[in-house]
C-alpha angles and dihedrals in degrees: 000000000000130000109198127134128211103191106296094348122088127205103218099180149331141213122206133194110186089197108050116217087218103053137014089218096055145061124217123234126182117192128195113210134184128192111227091191139009109292116231098176131061107241129185127211113242116196136175144156116242126189139169092277099015139071108179130215114280117249113208126184144132111266124272098037093318092300108096114059117203093246089067094055120112119224111270092008112140113228122201110211124186124200131183107208128189110254118237110260101244134170094193137023105299136175119237128188120218110224126189137188134178117213143136116281124287107021122150110259091239090056094058123102097235120198125196113238107171144341120230134180116238122204122209114272115249103190124077100194100148098046114155104212117235135161111214132145113211107183108299095346122085112204121211103179148008137209123208127184116259092233141012139170123247112271093016121126111252118216113222123193122201133198124207144104137266135070116348096004 
């Protein structure tokens, strides 16, 4: 259960899987919303993981798999809303905080009114399914692959993972 309000919309609860059954790169988040009053503005759900050394890419979509805009909600109707969020790239067990915001489309992430929903512990990923093969020698460490996020926003830092062998890899 959760009891947060975003204007006239209440977040009733959430369910989180830090390891998504659908993708090794993602986590799964299901949100349960309720409209307290008739919604007169289309709002999108913005979600991201934030950690001590990490601020993840922002996911933005209309609720219910991008198919049920807030202006169509009935008062007191409970909306189930699934999100697949990029996992923080961690090399050791690390805490990440799920943050949400509701806003009209296309704001800058720093302009959103973020609210903290939950804190989860992420374990390092063990599979390297989407490795892009490369052959590069950087000092004493030969690299044999890279990983890039599937999406990012302009001006946002992009985490890049590398695979290889040698000291500190």
